[in-house]
Amino acid sequence: MTTRTATLVGLTAILMWSLLSVMTVATGKIPAFQLAAMTFAIGAAVAFASFLFRPAAFGALKQPLVAWVVGVGGLFGYHALYFLALRFAPPAEAGLLNYLWPLLIVLFSSLLPGERLAIHHIVGALLGLAGTVLLFAGNTGAFTRAQIPGFAAAFVAAFVWAAYSVMSRRLKAVPTDAVAGFCLATAVLAALVHMLVETTVWPATPLQWLAVTALGIGPVGAAFFAWDIGMKRGDIRVLGAASYATPLLSTAFLILAGFAKPSANIAIAAILIAGGGLIAAKDMVLRKRT
């Protein structure tokens, strides 16, 4: 696979993730951990089905403990928090707050050995912070105390995904097929938590079942494999910069689907967050090839 092809594959993950919010909201009132269990099980099932035609792929599941901790911890932790956020907070605001993760990836990457935190990283971080503050500044009257856990979950989810992504970049020897195992383990953990703390609620309409299935095949399935391929074989700078388009696309899809209303605050906040990420990722975009 060429670098160009792998980069294009990675870009499809960004597109699929921009549909995560609208698909999650469309699933109805399914409890967060039940939804995580269902969708990750679907994603794992599709992946393992492909293994039947590639028996050697099962060998990818034999990985060091650290790979499983990073893979399962990142997938389970992030999505449990994100689904909870969308259940308790307005989806557009929660989605934008969660989509600080591209900016955080840049900041975390700059702190890795051999990297440094430059002025444009700081400027980008401040712009992203300004965007998140703006989400609250003009809407305090619309928020309730019950929504606070949702916003907190969205914020922490951004940190979890950024940490997972940066650590995954240091585990390049782990094959992409191993993601199938991470998805299955995540589905099992989510199911266990669901049985302990939630009451089962099945999708009430064919549209909700379709949303669950699509969620498991795409944003909670194929997207992780595509992202892994892009990160390990594609142009990391292009993929990093392109990630900042996700909050804009996500919010646009929510508005088009009728789950959120357009407003000046959301538009300006999205521009600030995306712009801050692009500034912070300047090196990935402008650095000359060697």
Coordinates of N, CA and C in Angstrom, one line a residue, residues 48-239:
F48 N -13.9 -10.0 12.3 CA -13.6 -11.4 12.5 C -14.2 -12.2 11.3
A49 N -15.3 -11.7 10.7 CA -15.8 -12.4 9.5 C -14.8 -12.4 8.4
S50 N -14.1 -11.3 8.3 CA -13.0 -11.1 7.3 C -11.9 -12.1 7.6
F51 N -11.6 -12.4 8.8 CA -10.5 -13.3 9.2 C -10.7 -14.7 8.7
L52 N -12.0 -15.0 8.5 CA -12.3 -16.4 8.0 C -11.7 -16.6 6.6
F53 N -11.5 -15.5 5.9 CA -10.9 -15.6 4.5 C -9.4 -15.3 4.6
R54 N -8.9 -14.9 5.8 CA -7.5 -14.6 6.0 C -7.1 -15.2 7.4
P55 N -7.0 -16.6 7.5 CA -6.8 -17.2 8.8 C -5.5 -16.7 9.5
A56 N -4.5 -16.3 8.8 CA -3.3 -15.8 9.4 C -3.5 -14.5 10.2
A57 N -4.6 -13.8 9.9 CA -4.9 -12.6 10.7 C -5.2 -12.8 12.1
F58 N -5.6 -14.1 12.5 CA -5.9 -14.4 13.9 C -4.6 -14.2 14.7
G59 N -3.4 -14.4 14.1 CA -2.2 -14.2 14.8 C -1.9 -12.8 15.3
A60 N -2.6 -11.8 14.7 CA -2.5 -10.5 15.2 C -3.0 -10.2 16.6
L61 N -3.8 -11.1 17.1 CA -4.4 -11.0 18.4 C -3.3 -11.2 19.5
K62 N -2.2 -11.9 19.2 CA -1.2 -12.1 20.1 C -0.3 -10.9 20.2
Q63 N -0.6 -10.1 21.2 CA 0.2 -8.8 21.4 C 0.6 -8.6 22.8
P64 N 1.6 -7.8 23.1 CA 2.0 -7.5 24.5 C 0.9 -6.9 25.3
L65 N 1.0 -7.0 26.6 CA -0.1 -6.5 27.5 C -0.3 -5.0 27.3
V66 N 0.8 -4.3 27.0 CA 0.7 -2.8 26.9 C -0.1 -2.5 25.7
A67 N -0.1 -3.3 24.6 CA -0.9 -3.0 23.4 C -2.3 -3.2 23.7
W68 N -2.7 -4.2 24.5 CA -4.1 -4.4 24.9 C -4.6 -3.3 25.8
V69 N -3.7 -2.9 26.8 CA -4.1 -1.8 27.7 C -4.4 -0.5 26.9
V70 N -3.5 -0.2 26.0 CA -3.7 1.0 25.3 C -4.9 0.9 24.3
G71 N -5.0 -0.2 23.6 CA -6.1 -0.4 22.7 C -7.5 -0.4 23.3
V72 N -7.6 -1.3 24.3 CA -8.9 -1.5 25.0 C -9.2 -0.3 25.9
G73 N -8.2 0.2 26.6 CA -8.4 1.4 27.4 C -8.9 2.6 26.6
G74 N -8.2 2.8 25.5 CA -8.6 3.9 24.6 C -10.0 3.8 24.0
L75 N -10.3 2.7 23.4 CA -11.6 2.5 22.8 C -12.7 2.4 23.8
F76 N -12.6 1.7 24.8 CA -13.7 1.6 25.8 C -13.8 2.9 26.6
G77 N -12.7 3.4 27.1 CA -12.8 4.6 27.9 C -13.4 5.8 27.1
Y78 N -12.9 6.0 25.9 CA -13.4 7.1 25.1 C -14.8 7.0 24.7
H79 N -15.2 5.9 24.2 CA -16.6 5.8 23.8 C -17.6 5.7 24.9
A80 N -17.3 5.1 26.0 CA -18.2 5.1 27.2 C -18.4 6.6 27.6
L81 N -17.4 7.4 27.6 CA -17.5 8.8 28.0 C -18.3 9.6 26.9
Y82 N -18.0 9.3 25.7 CA -18.6 10.1 24.6 C -20.1 9.8 24.5
F83 N -20.5 8.5 24.6 CA -21.9 8.2 24.6 C -22.7 8.8 25.8
L84 N -22.0 8.8 27.0 CA -22.6 9.4 28.1 C -22.8 10.9 27.9
A85 N -21.8 11.5 27.3 CA -21.9 12.9 27.0 C -23.1 13.3 26.2
L86 N -23.3 12.5 25.1 CA -24.5 12.8 24.2 C -25.8 12.4 24.9
R87 N -25.8 11.7 25.9 CA -27.0 11.4 26.6 C -27.4 12.5 27.6
F88 N -26.5 13.2 28.2 CA -26.7 14.2 29.2 C -26.6 15.6 28.8
A89 N -25.9 15.9 27.7 CA -25.6 17.2 27.3 C -26.1 17.5 25.8
P90 N -26.4 18.7 25.5 CA -26.8 19.0 24.1 C -25.8 18.5 23.1
P91 N -26.2 17.7 22.1 CA -25.2 17.0 21.2 C -24.2 17.9 20.5
A92 N -24.7 19.1 20.0 CA -23.7 20.0 19.3 C -22.7 20.5 20.2
E93 N -23.0 21.0 21.4 CA -22.1 21.6 22.3 C -21.1 20.5 22.8
A94 N -21.7 19.3 23.2 CA -20.9 18.2 23.7 C -20.0 17.7 22.6
G95 N -20.4 17.7 21.4 CA -19.6 17.2 20.3 C -18.4 18.1 20.0
L96 N -18.7 19.4 20.1 CA -17.6 20.4 19.9 C -16.6 20.3 21.0
L97 N -17.1 20.2 22.2 CA -16.2 20.1 23.4 C -15.3 18.9 23.3
N98 N -15.9 17.8 22.9 CA -15.2 16.5 22.7 C -14.1 16.6 21.6
Y99 N -14.5 17.4 20.6 CA -13.6 17.5 19.4 C -12.4 18.4 19.7
L100 N -12.0 18.6 20.9 CA -10.7 19.2 21.2 C -9.6 18.2 21.0
W101 N -10.0 16.9 20.8 CA -9.0 15.9 20.7 C -8.0 16.1 19.6
P102 N -8.3 16.6 18.4 CA -7.2 16.8 17.5 C -6.2 17.8 18.0
L103 N -6.7 18.9 18.6 CA -5.7 19.9 19.2 C -4.9 19.2 20.3
L104 N -5.5 18.4 21.1 CA -4.8 17.8 22.2 C -3.7 16.8 21.7
I105 N -4.0 16.1 20.5 CA -3.1 15.2 19.9 C -1.8 16.0 19.5
V106 N -2.0 17.2 19.0 CA -0.8 18.0 18.6 C 0.0 18.4 19.8
L107 N -0.7 18.8 20.9 CA 0.0 19.2 22.1 C 0.7 18.1 22.8
F108 N 0.0 16.9 22.9 CA 0.6 15.8 23.5 C 1.8 15.3 22.7
S109 N 1.7 15.3 21.3 CA 2.8 14.9 20.5 C 4.0 15.8 20.7
S110 N 3.8 17.1 20.9 CA 4.9 18.0 21.1 C 5.7 17.7 22.3
L111 N 5.1 17.0 23.3 CA 5.8 16.7 24.5 C 6.5 15.4 24.5
L112 N 6.4 14.6 23.4 CA 7.1 13.4 23.3 C 8.6 13.6 23.1
P113 N 9.4 12.6 23.4 CA 10.9 12.8 23.2 C 11.2 13.3 21.8
G114 N 12.1 14.3 21.7 CA 12.5 14.8 20.4 C 11.6 15.9 19.9
E115 N 10.5 16.2 20.6 CA 9.6 17.3 20.2 C 9.7 18.4 21.2
R116 N 9.1 19.6 20.8 CA 9.1 20.7 21.7 C 7.8 21.5 21.5
L117 N 7.4 22.2 22.6 CA 6.2 23.0 22.6 C 6.6 24.4 22.1
A118 N 6.2 24.8 20.9 CA 6.5 26.1 20.3 C 5.4 27.1 20.5
I119 N 5.6 28.3 20.1 CA 4.6 29.4 20.4 C 3.3 29.1 19.6
H120 N 3.4 28.6 18.4 CA 2.2 28.3 17.7 C 1.3 27.2 18.3
H121 N 2.0 26.3 19.0 CA 1.2 25.3 19.8 C 0.4 26.0 20.9
I122 N 1.0 26.9 21.6 CA 0.3 27.6 22.7 C -0.8 28.5 22.1
V123 N -0.5 29.2 21.0 CA -1.6 30.0 20.4 C -2.8 29.2 19.9
G124 N -2.5 28.0 19.3 CA -3.5 27.1 18.9 C -4.4 26.6 20.1
A125 N -3.7 26.3 21.2 CA -4.4 25.8 22.4 C -5.3 26.9 22.9
L126 N -4.8 28.1 23.0 CA -5.6 29.2 23.5 C -6.9 29.5 22.6
L127 N -6.7 29.4 21.3 CA -7.8 29.6 20.4 C -8.9 28.4 20.7
G128 N -8.4 27.2 20.8 CA -9.3 26.1 21.1 C -10.0 26.3 22.4
L129 N -9.3 26.8 23.4 CA -9.9 27.0 24.7 C -11.0 28.1 24.6
A130 N -10.7 29.2 23.8 CA -11.6 30.3 23.6 C -12.9 29.8 22.9
G131 N -12.7 28.8 22.0 CA -13.9 28.3 21.4 C -14.8 27.5 22.3
T132 N -14.2 26.7 23.2 CA -15.0 25.9 24.2 C -15.7 26.9 25.2
V133 N -15.0 27.9 25.6 CA -15.6 28.9 26.5 C -16.8 29.6 25.9
L134 N -16.7 29.9 24.6 CA -17.7 30.5 23.9 C -19.0 29.7 23.9
L135 N -18.8 28.3 23.9 CA -20.0 27.5 23.9 C -20.8 27.7 25.1
F136 N -20.2 28.0 26.2 CA -20.9 28.3 27.5 C -21.3 29.7 27.6
A137 N -20.5 30.6 27.1 CA -20.8 32.0 27.4 C -22.1 32.5 26.9
G138 N -22.6 32.1 25.7 CA -23.8 32.6 25.2 C -25.0 31.7 25.5
N139 N -24.8 30.6 26.2 CA -25.9 29.6 26.4 C -26.1 29.2 27.8
T140 N -25.6 30.0 28.8 CA -25.7 29.6 30.2 C -27.1 29.4 30.6
G141 N -28.0 30.2 30.0 CA -29.4 30.1 30.4 C -30.1 28.8 30.0
A142 N -29.5 28.2 28.9 CA -30.1 27.0 28.4 C -29.5 25.7 29.0
F143 N -28.4 25.8 29.7 CA -27.8 24.7 30.4 C -28.4 24.4 31.7
T144 N -28.5 23.2 32.1 CA -29.0 22.8 33.5 C -28.0 22.0 34.2
R145 N -28.2 21.9 35.5 CA -27.2 21.2 36.4 C -27.1 19.8 35.9
A146 N -28.2 19.2 35.4 CA -28.2 17.8 35.0 C -27.3 17.5 33.8
Q147 N -27.0 18.6 33.1 CA -26.1 18.5 31.9 C -24.6 18.5 32.2
I148 N -24.3 18.9 33.4 CA -22.9 19.1 33.7 C -22.1 17.8 33.6
P149 N -22.7 16.6 34.0 CA -21.9 15.4 33.8 C -21.6 15.1 32.3
G150 N -22.6 15.5 31.5 CA -22.4 15.3 30.1 C -21.2 16.1 29.5
F151 N -21.1 17.3 29.9 CA -20.0 18.2 29.5 C -18.7 17.7 30.0
A152 N -18.7 17.3 31.3 CA -17.5 16.7 31.9 C -17.0 15.5 31.1
A153 N -18.0 14.6 30.8 CA -17.6 13.4 30.1 C -17.1 13.7 28.7
A154 N -17.6 14.7 28.0 CA -17.1 15.1 26.7 C -15.7 15.6 26.8
F155 N -15.4 16.4 27.8 CA -14.1 17.0 28.0 C -13.1 15.9 28.3
V156 N -13.4 15.0 29.2 CA -12.4 13.9 29.5 C -12.2 13.0 28.4
A157 N -13.3 12.7 27.6 CA -13.2 11.9 26.4 C -12.2 12.4 25.4
A158 N -12.1 13.7 25.3 CA -11.1 14.3 24.4 C -9.7 14.0 24.8
F159 N -9.5 14.0 26.1 CA -8.1 13.7 26.6 C -7.8 12.2 26.4
V160 N -8.8 11.4 26.7 CA -8.6 9.9 26.5 C -8.2 9.5 25.1
W161 N -9.0 10.1 24.1 CA -8.7 9.8 22.7 C -7.4 10.3 22.3
A162 N -7.0 11.5 22.7 CA -5.7 12.1 22.3 C -4.6 11.2 22.9
A163 N -4.7 10.8 24.1 CA -3.7 9.9 24.7 C -3.6 8.6 24.0
Y164 N -4.7 8.0 23.6 CA -4.8 6.8 22.9 C -4.1 6.9 21.5
S165 N -4.4 8.0 20.8 CA -3.8 8.2 19.5 C -2.3 8.3 19.5
V166 N -1.8 9.2 20.5 CA -0.4 9.4 20.6 C 0.3 8.1 21.0
M167 N -0.2 7.4 21.9 CA 0.4 6.2 22.4 C 0.4 5.1 21.3
S168 N -0.7 5.1 20.5 CA -0.8 4.1 19.4 C 0.3 4.4 18.3
R169 N 0.7 5.6 18.2 CA 1.7 6.0 17.2 C 3.1 5.4 17.6
R170 N 3.2 5.1 18.9 CA 4.5 4.6 19.4 C 4.4 3.1 19.4
L171 N 3.3 2.5 19.0 CA 3.2 1.0 19.0 C 3.0 0.6 17.5
K172 N 3.9 1.1 16.6 CA 3.7 0.8 15.2 C 3.9 -0.7 14.8
A173 N 4.5 -1.4 15.7 CA 4.7 -2.9 15.4 C 3.4 -3.7 15.5
V174 N 2.4 -3.1 16.2 CA 1.1 -3.8 16.4 C 0.3 -3.7 15.1
P175 N 0.0 -4.9 14.5 CA -0.7 -4.9 13.2 C -2.2 -4.4 13.3
T176 N -2.7 -3.8 12.3 CA -4.0 -3.3 12.3 C -5.1 -4.3 12.6
D177 N -4.9 -5.6 12.2 CA -5.9 -6.6 12.5 C -6.1 -6.8 14.0
A178 N -5.2 -6.3 14.9 CA -5.3 -6.5 16.3 C -6.5 -5.6 16.8
V179 N -6.9 -4.6 16.0 CA -8.0 -3.7 16.4 C -9.3 -4.5 16.6
A180 N -9.4 -5.6 15.9 CA -10.6 -6.5 16.0 C -10.7 -7.0 17.4
G181 N -9.6 -7.4 18.0 CA -9.6 -7.9 19.4 C -9.9 -6.8 20.4
F182 N -9.4 -5.6 20.1 CA -9.6 -4.5 21.0 C -11.1 -4.2 21.0
C183 N -11.7 -4.2 19.8 CA -13.2 -4.0 19.7 C -14.0 -5.0 20.5
L184 N -13.6 -6.3 20.3 CA -14.3 -7.4 21.0 C -14.2 -7.2 22.5
A185 N -13.0 -6.9 23.0 CA -12.8 -6.8 24.4 C -13.6 -5.6 25.0
T186 N -13.7 -4.5 24.2 CA -14.4 -3.3 24.5 C -15.9 -3.7 24.6
A187 N -16.4 -4.4 23.7 CA -17.8 -4.8 23.7 C -18.2 -5.6 24.9
V188 N -17.3 -6.5 25.4 CA -17.5 -7.4 26.5 C -17.5 -6.5 27.8
L189 N -16.6 -5.6 27.9 CA -16.5 -4.7 29.1 C -17.7 -3.8 29.2
A190 N -18.1 -3.3 28.0 CA -19.3 -2.4 28.0 C -20.6 -3.2 28.4
A191 N -20.7 -4.5 27.9 CA -21.8 -5.3 28.3 C -21.9 -5.6 29.8
L192 N -20.7 -5.8 30.4 CA -20.6 -6.1 31.8 C -21.1 -4.9 32.6
V193 N -20.6 -3.7 32.2 CA -21.0 -2.5 32.9 C -22.5 -2.2 32.7
H194 N -23.0 -2.5 31.5 CA -24.4 -2.3 31.3 C -25.2 -3.1 32.2
M195 N -24.9 -4.4 32.4 CA -25.6 -5.3 33.2 C -25.6 -4.9 34.7
L196 N -24.6 -4.2 35.1 CA -24.4 -3.7 36.5 C -25.2 -2.4 36.8
V197 N -25.2 -1.5 35.8 CA -25.7 -0.2 36.2 C -26.8 0.3 35.3
E198 N -27.2 -0.4 34.3 CA -28.2 0.1 33.4 C -29.4 -0.9 33.2
T199 N -30.5 -0.4 32.7 CA -31.6 -1.2 32.4 C -31.7 -1.3 30.8
T200 N -31.8 -2.5 30.3 CA -31.8 -2.7 28.9 C -33.0 -2.1 28.2
V201 N -32.6 -1.3 27.2 CA -33.7 -0.7 26.3 C -33.3 -0.9 24.9
W202 N -34.1 -1.7 24.2 CA -33.8 -2.1 22.8 C -34.3 -1.0 21.9
P203 N -33.8 -0.8 20.7 CA -34.2 0.1 19.7 C -35.7 0.0 19.5
A204 N -36.4 1.1 19.4 CA -37.9 1.1 19.3 C -38.4 1.1 17.9
T205 N -37.6 1.5 16.9 CA -38.1 1.6 15.6 C -37.0 1.0 14.6
P206 N -37.4 0.6 13.4 CA -36.5 0.1 12.4 C -35.3 1.1 12.1
L207 N -35.7 2.4 12.2 CA -34.7 3.5 12.0 C -33.6 3.4 13.1
Q208 N -34.0 3.2 14.3 CA -33.1 3.1 15.4 C -32.2 1.9 15.3
W209 N -32.7 0.8 14.9 CA -31.9 -0.4 14.6 C -30.9 -0.2 13.5
L210 N -31.4 0.5 12.5 CA -30.5 0.9 11.3 C -29.3 1.8 11.8
A211 N -29.7 2.7 12.7 CA -28.6 3.6 13.2 C -27.6 2.9 14.0
V212 N -28.1 1.9 14.8 CA -27.2 1.1 15.7 C -26.2 0.3 14.7
T213 N -26.8 -0.3 13.7 CA -26.0 -1.2 12.8 C -25.0 -0.3 12.1
A214 N -25.5 0.8 11.6 CA -24.6 1.7 10.8 C -23.4 2.2 11.7
L215 N -23.8 2.5 13.0 CA -22.8 3.0 13.9 C -21.7 1.9 14.1
G216 N -22.2 0.7 14.3 CA -21.2 -0.4 14.5 C -20.3 -0.7 13.3
I217 N -20.9 -0.6 12.1 CA -20.1 -0.9 10.9 C -19.1 0.2 10.6
G218 N -19.6 1.5 10.8 CA -18.8 2.6 10.4 C -18.0 3.3 11.5
P219 N -18.5 4.3 12.2 CA -17.8 5.1 13.2 C -17.2 4.3 14.3
V220 N -17.9 3.2 14.7 CA -17.4 2.3 15.8 C -16.9 1.0 15.3
G221 N -16.5 1.0 14.0 CA -16.0 -0.2 13.4 C -14.9 0.1 12.4
A222 N -15.3 0.2 11.2 CA -14.3 0.4 10.1 C -13.4 1.6 10.3
A223 N -13.9 2.6 11.0 CA -13.1 3.9 11.2 C -11.8 3.6 11.9
F224 N -11.9 2.7 12.9 CA -10.7 2.4 13.7 C -9.6 1.7 12.9
F225 N -10.0 0.8 12.0 CA -9.1 0.2 11.2 C -8.5 1.2 10.1
A226 N -9.3 2.0 9.6 CA -8.9 3.0 8.6 C -7.9 4.0 9.3
W227 N -8.2 4.4 10.5 CA -7.3 5.4 11.2 C -6.0 4.7 11.5
D228 N -6.0 3.5 11.9 CA -4.8 2.7 12.2 C -3.9 2.6 11.0
I229 N -4.5 2.3 9.8 CA -3.7 2.2 8.6 C -3.1 3.6 8.2
G230 N -4.0 4.6 8.4 CA -3.5 6.0 8.0 C -2.4 6.4 8.9
M231 N -2.5 6.2 10.2 CA -1.5 6.6 11.2 C -0.2 5.9 11.0
K232 N -0.2 4.6 10.6 CA 1.0 3.8 10.5 C 1.6 3.8 9.2
R233 N 0.8 4.0 8.1 CA 1.4 4.0 6.8 C 1.2 5.2 5.9
G234 N 0.3 6.1 6.4 CA 0.1 7.3 5.6 C 0.9 8.5 6.0
D235 N 0.4 9.7 5.5 CA 1.1 11.0 5.9 C 0.4 11.5 7.1
I236 N 1.1 11.4 8.2 CA 0.6 11.8 9.5 C 0.3 13.3 9.6
R237 N 1.1 14.1 8.9 CA 0.8 15.5 8.9 C -0.5 15.9 8.2
V238 N -0.8 15.2 7.1 CA -2.0 15.5 6.4 C -3.2 15.0 7.3
L239 N -3.1 13.8 7.8 CA -4.2 13.3 8.6 C -4.4 14.1 9.9

